[in-house]
Coordinates of C-alpha atoms and ligand atoms in Angstrom, one line a residue:
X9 CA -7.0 78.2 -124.6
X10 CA -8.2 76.8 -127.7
X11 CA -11.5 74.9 -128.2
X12 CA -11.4 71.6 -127.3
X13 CA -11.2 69.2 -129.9
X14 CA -12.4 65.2 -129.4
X15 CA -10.6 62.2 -130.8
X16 CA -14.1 62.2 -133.2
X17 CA -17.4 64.3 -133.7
X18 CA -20.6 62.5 -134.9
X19 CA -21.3 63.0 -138.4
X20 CA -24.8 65.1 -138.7
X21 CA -27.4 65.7 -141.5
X22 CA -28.9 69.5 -141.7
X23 CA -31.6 69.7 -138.9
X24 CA -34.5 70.2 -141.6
X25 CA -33.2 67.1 -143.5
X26 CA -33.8 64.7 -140.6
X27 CA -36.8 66.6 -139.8
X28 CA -38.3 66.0 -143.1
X29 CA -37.4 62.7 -142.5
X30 CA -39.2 61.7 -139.1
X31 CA -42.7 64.2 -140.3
X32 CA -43.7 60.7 -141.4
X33 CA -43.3 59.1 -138.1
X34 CA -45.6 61.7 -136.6
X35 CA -48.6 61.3 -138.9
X36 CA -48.6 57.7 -138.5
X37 CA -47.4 57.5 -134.9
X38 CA -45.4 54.2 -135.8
X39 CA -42.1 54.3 -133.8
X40 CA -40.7 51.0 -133.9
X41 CA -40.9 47.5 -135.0
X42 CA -39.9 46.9 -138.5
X43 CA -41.8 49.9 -139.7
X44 CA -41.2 52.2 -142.9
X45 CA -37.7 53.8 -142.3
X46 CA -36.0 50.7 -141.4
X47 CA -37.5 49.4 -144.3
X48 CA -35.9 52.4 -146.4
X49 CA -32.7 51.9 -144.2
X50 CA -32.1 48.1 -144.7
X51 CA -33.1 48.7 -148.8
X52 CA -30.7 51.4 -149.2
X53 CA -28.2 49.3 -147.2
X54 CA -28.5 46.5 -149.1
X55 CA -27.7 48.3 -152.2
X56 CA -24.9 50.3 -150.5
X57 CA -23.0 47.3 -149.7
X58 CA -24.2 45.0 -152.7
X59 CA -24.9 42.7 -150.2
X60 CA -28.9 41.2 -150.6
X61 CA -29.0 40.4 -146.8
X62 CA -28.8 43.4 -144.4
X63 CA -30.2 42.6 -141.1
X64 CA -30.9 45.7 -138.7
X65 CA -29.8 46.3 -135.0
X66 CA -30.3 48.5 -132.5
X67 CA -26.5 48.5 -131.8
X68 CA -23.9 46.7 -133.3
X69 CA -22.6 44.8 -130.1
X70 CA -26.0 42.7 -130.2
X71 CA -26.1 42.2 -133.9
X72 CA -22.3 40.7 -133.2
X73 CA -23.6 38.5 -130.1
X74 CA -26.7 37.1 -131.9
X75 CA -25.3 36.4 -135.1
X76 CA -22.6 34.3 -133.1
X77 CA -25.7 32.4 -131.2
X78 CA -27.3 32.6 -134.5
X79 CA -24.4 29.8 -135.5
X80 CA -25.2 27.7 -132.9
X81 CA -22.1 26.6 -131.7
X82 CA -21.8 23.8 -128.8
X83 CA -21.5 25.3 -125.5
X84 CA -17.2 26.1 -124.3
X85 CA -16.4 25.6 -127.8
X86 CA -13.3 27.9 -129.3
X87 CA -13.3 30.4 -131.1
X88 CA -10.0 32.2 -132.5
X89 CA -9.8 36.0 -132.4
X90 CA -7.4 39.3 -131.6
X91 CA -7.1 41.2 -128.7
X92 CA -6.1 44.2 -130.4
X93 CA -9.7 45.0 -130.7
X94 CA -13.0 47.4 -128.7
X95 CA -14.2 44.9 -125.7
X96 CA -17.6 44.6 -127.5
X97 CA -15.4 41.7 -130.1
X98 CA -14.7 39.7 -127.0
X99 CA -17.3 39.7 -124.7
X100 CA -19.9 38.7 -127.8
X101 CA -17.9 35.6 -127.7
X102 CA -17.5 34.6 -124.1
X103 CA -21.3 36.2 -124.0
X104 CA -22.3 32.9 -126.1
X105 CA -20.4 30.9 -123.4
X106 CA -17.7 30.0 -126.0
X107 CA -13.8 30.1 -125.4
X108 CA -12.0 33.0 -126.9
X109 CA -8.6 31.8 -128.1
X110 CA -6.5 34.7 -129.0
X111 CA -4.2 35.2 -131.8
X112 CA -1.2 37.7 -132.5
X113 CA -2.0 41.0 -134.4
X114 CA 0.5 41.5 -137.8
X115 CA 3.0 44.2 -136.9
X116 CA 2.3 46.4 -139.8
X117 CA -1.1 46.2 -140.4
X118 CA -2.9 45.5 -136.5
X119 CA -4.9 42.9 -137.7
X120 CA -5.4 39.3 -136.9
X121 CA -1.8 37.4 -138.0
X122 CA -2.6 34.7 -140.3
X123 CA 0.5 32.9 -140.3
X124 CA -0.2 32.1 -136.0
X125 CA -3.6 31.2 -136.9
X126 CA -3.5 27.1 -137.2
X127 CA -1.4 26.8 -134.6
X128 CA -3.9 27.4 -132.4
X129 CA -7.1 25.8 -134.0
X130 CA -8.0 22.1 -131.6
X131 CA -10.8 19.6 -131.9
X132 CA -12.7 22.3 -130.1
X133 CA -12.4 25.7 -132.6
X134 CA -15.8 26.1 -134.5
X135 CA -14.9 29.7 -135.5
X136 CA -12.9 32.4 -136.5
X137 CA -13.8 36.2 -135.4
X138 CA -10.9 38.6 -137.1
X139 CA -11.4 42.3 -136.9
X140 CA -11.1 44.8 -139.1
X141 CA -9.5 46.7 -137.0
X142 CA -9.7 50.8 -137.9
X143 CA -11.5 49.9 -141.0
X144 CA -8.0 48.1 -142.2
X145 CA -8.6 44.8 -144.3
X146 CA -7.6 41.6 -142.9
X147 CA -5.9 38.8 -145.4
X148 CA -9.7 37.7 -146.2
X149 CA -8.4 34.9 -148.6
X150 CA -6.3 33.4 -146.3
X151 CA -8.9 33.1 -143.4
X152 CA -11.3 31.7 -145.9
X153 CA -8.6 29.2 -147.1
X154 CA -7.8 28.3 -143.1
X155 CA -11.6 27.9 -142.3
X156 CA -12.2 25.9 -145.2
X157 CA -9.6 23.5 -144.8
X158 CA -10.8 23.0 -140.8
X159 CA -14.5 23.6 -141.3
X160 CA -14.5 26.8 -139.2
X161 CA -17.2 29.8 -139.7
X162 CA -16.0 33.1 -140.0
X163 CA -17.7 35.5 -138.8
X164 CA -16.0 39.3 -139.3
X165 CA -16.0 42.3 -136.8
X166 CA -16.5 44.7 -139.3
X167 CA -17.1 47.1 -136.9
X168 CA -15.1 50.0 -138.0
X169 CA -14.8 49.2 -142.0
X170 CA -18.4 50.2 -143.3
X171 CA -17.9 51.5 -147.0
X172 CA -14.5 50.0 -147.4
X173 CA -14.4 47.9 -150.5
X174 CA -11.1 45.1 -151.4
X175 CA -10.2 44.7 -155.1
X176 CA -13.9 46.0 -155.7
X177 CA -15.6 44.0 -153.1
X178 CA -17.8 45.5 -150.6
X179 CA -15.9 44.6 -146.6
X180 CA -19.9 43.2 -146.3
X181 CA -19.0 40.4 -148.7
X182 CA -16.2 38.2 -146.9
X183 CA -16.6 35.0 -144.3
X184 CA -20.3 33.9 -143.4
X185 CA -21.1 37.6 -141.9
X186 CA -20.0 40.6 -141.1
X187 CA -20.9 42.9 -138.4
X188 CA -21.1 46.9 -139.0
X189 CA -21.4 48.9 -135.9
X190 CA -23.3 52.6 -136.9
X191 CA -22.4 54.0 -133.3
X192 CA -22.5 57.8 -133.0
X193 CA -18.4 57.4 -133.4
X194 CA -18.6 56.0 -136.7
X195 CA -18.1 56.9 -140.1
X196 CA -21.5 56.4 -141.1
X197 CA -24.1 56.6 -138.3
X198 CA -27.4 55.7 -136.9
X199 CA -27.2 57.5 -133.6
X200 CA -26.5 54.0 -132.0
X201 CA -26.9 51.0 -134.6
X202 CA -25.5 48.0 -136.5
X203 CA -26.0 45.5 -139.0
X204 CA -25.3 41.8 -139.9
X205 CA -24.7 41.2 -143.6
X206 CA -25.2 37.2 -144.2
X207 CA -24.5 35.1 -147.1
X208 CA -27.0 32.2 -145.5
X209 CA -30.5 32.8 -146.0
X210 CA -31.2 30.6 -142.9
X211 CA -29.1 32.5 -140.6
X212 CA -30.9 36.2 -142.0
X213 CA -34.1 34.1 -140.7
X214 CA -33.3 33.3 -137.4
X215 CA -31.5 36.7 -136.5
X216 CA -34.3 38.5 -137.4
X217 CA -36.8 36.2 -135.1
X218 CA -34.0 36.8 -132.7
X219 CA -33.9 40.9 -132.3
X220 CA -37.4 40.4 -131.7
X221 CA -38.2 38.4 -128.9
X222 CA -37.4 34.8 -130.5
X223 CA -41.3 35.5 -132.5
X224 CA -41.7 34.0 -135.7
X225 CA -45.6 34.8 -136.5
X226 CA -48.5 36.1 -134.9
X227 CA -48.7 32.8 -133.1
X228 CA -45.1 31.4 -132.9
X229 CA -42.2 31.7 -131.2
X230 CA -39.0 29.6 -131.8
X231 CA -36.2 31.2 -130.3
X232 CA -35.8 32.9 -126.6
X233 CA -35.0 35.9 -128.3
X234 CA -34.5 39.4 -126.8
X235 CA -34.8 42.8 -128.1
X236 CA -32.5 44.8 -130.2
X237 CA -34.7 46.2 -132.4
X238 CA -33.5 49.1 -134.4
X239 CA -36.6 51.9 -134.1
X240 CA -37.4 54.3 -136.4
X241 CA -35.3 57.4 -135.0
X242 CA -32.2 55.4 -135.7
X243 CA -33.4 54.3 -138.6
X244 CA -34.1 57.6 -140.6
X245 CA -30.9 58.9 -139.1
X246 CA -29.0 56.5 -140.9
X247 CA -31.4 57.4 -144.2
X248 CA -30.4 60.8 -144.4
X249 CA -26.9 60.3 -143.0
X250 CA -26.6 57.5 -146.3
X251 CA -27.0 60.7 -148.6
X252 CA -24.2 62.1 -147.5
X253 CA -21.5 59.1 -146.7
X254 CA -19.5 59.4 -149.9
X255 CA -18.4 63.7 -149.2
X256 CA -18.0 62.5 -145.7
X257 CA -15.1 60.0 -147.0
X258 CA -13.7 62.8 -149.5
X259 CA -13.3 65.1 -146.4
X260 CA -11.6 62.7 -144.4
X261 CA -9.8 61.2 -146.9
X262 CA -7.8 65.1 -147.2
X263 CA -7.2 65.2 -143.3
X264 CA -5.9 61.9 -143.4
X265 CA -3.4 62.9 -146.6
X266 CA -3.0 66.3 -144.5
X267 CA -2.4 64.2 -141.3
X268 CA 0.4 61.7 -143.6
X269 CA 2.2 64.7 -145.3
X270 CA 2.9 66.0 -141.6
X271 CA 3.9 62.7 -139.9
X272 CA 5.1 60.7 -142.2
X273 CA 8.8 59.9 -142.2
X274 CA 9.6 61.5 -138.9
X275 CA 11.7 59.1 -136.7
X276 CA 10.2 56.9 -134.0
X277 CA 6.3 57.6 -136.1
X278 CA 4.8 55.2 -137.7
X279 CA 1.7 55.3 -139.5
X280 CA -0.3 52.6 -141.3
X281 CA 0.7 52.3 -145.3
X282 CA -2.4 52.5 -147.7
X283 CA -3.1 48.9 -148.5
X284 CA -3.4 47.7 -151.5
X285 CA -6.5 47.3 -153.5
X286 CA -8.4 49.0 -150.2
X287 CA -10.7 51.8 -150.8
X288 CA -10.8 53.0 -147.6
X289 CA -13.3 54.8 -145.7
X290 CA -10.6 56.8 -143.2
X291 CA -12.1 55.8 -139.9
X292 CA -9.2 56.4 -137.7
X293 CA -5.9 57.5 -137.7
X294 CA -4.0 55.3 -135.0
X295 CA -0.4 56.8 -134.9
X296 CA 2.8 54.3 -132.9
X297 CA 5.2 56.2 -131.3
X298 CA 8.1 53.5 -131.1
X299 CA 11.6 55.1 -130.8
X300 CA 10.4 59.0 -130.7
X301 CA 11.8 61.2 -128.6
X302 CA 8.2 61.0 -126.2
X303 CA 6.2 58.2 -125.3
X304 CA 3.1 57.5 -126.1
X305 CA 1.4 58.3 -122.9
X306 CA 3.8 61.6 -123.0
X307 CA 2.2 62.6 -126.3
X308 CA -1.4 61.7 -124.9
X309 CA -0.9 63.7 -122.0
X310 CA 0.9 67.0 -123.8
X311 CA -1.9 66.9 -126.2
X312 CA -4.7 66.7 -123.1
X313 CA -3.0 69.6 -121.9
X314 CA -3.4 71.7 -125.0
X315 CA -7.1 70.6 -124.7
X316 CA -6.7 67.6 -127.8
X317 CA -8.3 64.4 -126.6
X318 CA -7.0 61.5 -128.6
X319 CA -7.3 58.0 -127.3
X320 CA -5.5 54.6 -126.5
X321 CA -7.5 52.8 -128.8
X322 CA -7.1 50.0 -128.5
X323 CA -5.4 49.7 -125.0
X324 CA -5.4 47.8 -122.5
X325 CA -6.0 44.7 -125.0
X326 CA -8.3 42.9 -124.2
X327 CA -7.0 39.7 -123.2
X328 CA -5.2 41.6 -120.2
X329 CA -9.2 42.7 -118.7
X330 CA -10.0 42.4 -115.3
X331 CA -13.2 40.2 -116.2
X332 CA -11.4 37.6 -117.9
X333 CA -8.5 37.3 -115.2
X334 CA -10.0 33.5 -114.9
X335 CA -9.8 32.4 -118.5
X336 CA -7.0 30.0 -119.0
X337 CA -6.7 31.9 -122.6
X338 CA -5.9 35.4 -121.2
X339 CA -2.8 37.1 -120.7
X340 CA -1.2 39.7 -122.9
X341 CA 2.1 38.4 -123.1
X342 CA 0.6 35.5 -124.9
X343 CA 0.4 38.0 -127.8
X344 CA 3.4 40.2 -127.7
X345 CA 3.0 41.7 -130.9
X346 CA -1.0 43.1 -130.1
X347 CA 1.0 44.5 -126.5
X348 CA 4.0 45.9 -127.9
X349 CA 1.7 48.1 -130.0
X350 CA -1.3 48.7 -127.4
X351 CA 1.4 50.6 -125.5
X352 CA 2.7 52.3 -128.3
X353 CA -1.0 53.5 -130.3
X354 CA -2.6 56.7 -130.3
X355 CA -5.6 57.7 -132.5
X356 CA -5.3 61.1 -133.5
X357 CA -8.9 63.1 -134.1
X358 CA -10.5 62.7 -136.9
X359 CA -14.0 63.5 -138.1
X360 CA -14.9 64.9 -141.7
X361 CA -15.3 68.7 -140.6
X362 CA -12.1 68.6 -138.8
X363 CA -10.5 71.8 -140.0
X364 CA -6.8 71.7 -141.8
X365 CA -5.6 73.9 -138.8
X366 CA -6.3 72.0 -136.0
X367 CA -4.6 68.9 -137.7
X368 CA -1.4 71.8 -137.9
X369 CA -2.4 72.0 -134.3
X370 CA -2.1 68.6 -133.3
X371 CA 0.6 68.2 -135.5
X372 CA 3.0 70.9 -133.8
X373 CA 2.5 69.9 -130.7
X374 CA 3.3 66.2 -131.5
X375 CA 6.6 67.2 -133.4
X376 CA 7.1 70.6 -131.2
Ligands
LIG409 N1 -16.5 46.0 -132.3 C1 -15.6 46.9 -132.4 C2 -14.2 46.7 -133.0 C3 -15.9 48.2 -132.0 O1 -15.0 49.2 -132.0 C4 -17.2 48.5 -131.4 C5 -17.5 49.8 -130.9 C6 -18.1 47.4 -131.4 C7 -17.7 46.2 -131.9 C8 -19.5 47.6 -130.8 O2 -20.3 48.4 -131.7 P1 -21.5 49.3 -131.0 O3 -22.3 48.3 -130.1 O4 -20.9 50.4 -130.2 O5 -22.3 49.7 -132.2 C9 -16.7 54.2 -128.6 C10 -18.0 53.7 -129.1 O6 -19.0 53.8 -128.1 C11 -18.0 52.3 -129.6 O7 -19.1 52.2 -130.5 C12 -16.7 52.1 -130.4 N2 -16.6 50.7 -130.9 C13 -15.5 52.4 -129.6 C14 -14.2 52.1 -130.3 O8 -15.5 53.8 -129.3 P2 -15.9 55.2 -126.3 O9 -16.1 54.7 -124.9 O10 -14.5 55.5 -126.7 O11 -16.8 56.4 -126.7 P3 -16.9 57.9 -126.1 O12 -18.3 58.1 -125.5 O13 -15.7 58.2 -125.3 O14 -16.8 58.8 -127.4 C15 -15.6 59.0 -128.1 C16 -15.7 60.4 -128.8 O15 -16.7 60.4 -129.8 C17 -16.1 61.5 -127.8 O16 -15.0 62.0 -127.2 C18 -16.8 62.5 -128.7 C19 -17.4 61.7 -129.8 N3 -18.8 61.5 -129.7 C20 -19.3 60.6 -128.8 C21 -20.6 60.3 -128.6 C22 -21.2 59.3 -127.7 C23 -19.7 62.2 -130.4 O17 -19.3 63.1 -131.2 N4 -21.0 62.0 -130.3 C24 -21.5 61.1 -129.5 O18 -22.8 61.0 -129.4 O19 -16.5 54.0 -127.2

């Protein structure tokens, strides 16, 4: 049988690059804890995303959960969200002891559906966590113009859209924050990692007392912080990894067009349309199988069989999970559309060295 092939496959500098690197670390034995790489890591960032406040995490789950405790929202307050989203968007919320209210996905585009979003908002909703979900851009102006009028925070699960730019404008720039995730499966990774990017100096401040401990100086501690410090490892990862971002996108950029020319059209596929004014950084390739000839769990399973593991993201949503069984807010039928296509998604693989044959592969098995 052919060799397997993953739904994705962590992008890698050369050994002697991140070697090179981490020499450093060995002469001066500093590991962790704010030291020189994380410095590089956070200036490079910063620049990157032409965004002047990067704040480093050891994973991007925590960076999420503290910068919503970083807002400082009043305990079993609301906040409105999507279910069509990785359980890390959720449980940051309901992790702060706030009310995750969730809103319908668009049917075209997956993410949050603007037009359902007032409806919901009460005297309790402080906030407003969309996600831009496989690196897709949500309507950013019309959340802003919604949280404006209501006095809401926004706060964006940018998990999956690092490098993605709308009419010019790095994904780092929208709401009060963003959260990047730089998680082994991402486009651009620091083994496990993550990143706030804040527009409120105040907020940079306390989230970066928080991923240490709460500890403000030698002698002072404010907050009862924990720890999710990114350490130097991670951080010269994402260094070297940085160099190399921009050929990473060009390659998957061609598997995705490769991917499109092969799929697109056929009856019962459908495939997410370039959007408009998005540069995109090609992060997924989530395929809906409504009306073809196999279901989606039939397509999963016949390409498991031929040794292809693509995945359900994002199924089950996660407003049908076990744990949350006792929130009054739960339930997927509450948000037909985000079920109707969690039954129906498949991510194809996709990773920058993915070779032009095995997306033939995949592709004649799928249409076989
Ligand atoms: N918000 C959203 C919307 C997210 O999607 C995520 C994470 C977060 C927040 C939280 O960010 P982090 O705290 O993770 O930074 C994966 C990732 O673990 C997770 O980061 C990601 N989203 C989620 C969508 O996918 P799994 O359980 O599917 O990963 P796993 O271990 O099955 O890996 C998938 C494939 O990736 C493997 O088949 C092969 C490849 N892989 C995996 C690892 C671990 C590699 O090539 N190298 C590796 O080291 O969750």
């Amino acid at each position: 049988m052919s060799e397997k092939i993953l739904v994705t496959r962590s992008s890698m500098p050369d050994l002697d690059e991140y070697c090179e690197e981490i020499k450093k670390l060995w002469d001066s034995h500093w590991l962790t804890n704010m030291g020189v790489e994380h410095r590089k890591l956070q200036a490079d960032l910063e620049n990157y995303l032409d965004c002047p406040n990067v704040v480093l995490y050891t994973n991007g789950h925590l960076a999420l959960e503290n910068v919503i405790a970083a807002m400082e929202f009043e305990e079993g307050s609301e906040v409105i969200t999507t279910p069509f989203t990785f359980a890390s968007t959720t449980h940051a919320i309901v992790r702060n002891n706030l009310t995750p209210v969730f809103c319908d996905v668009n049917p075209d585009d997956y993410t949050i559906d603007t037009e359902k979003i007032e409806a919901l908002i009460s005297e309790k909703t402080v906030a407003i966590v969309p996600v831009h979900v496989y690196g897709i851009i949500c309507n950013v102006e019309r959340i802003q113009e919604i949280a404006d009028r209501h006095g809401l925070k926004v706060i964006y699960d940018a998990a999956h859209a690092f490098a993605v730019k709308y009419n010019g404008v790095s994904a780092a720039n929208f709401g009060d924050a963003s959260m990047f995730s730089f998680h082994a499966t991402k486009v651009f990774n620091t083994i496990e990692g993550g990143a706030v990017c804040l527009r409120d100096p105040k907020i940079v401040e306390i989230m970066n007392d928080m991923r240490n401990f709460g500890i403000h100086g030698p002698e002072s501690v404010t907050f009862v912080g924990g720890n999710a410090k990114m350490n130097e490892f991670q951080a010269a990862m994402g260094v070297c990894n940085l160099r190399h971002l921009d050929d990473e996108i060009a390659k998957r950029r061609q598997i995705v067009e490769h991917y499109v020319s092969r799929l697109e059209g056929v009856e019962g596929i459908r495939l997410v349309k370039q959007q408009k004014g998005v540069q995109s950084n090609y992060a997924y390739f989530p395929v809906v199988f409504d009306g073809y000839k196999m279901t989606r769990d039939e397509v999963c399973a016949l390409l498991a069989k031929n040794n292809i593991i693509a995945r359900k993201y994002f199924y089950p949503l996660t407003n049908s999970f076990e744990c949350y069984a006792e929130l009054e807010t739960a339930g997927a039928e509450k948000t037909p559309v985000a079920a109707y296509l969690a039954d129906r998604v498949l991510t194809l693989p996709l990773y920058a060295d993915l070779p032009a044959e095995a997306v033939d592969r995949i592709c004649d098995i799928i249409l076989s």
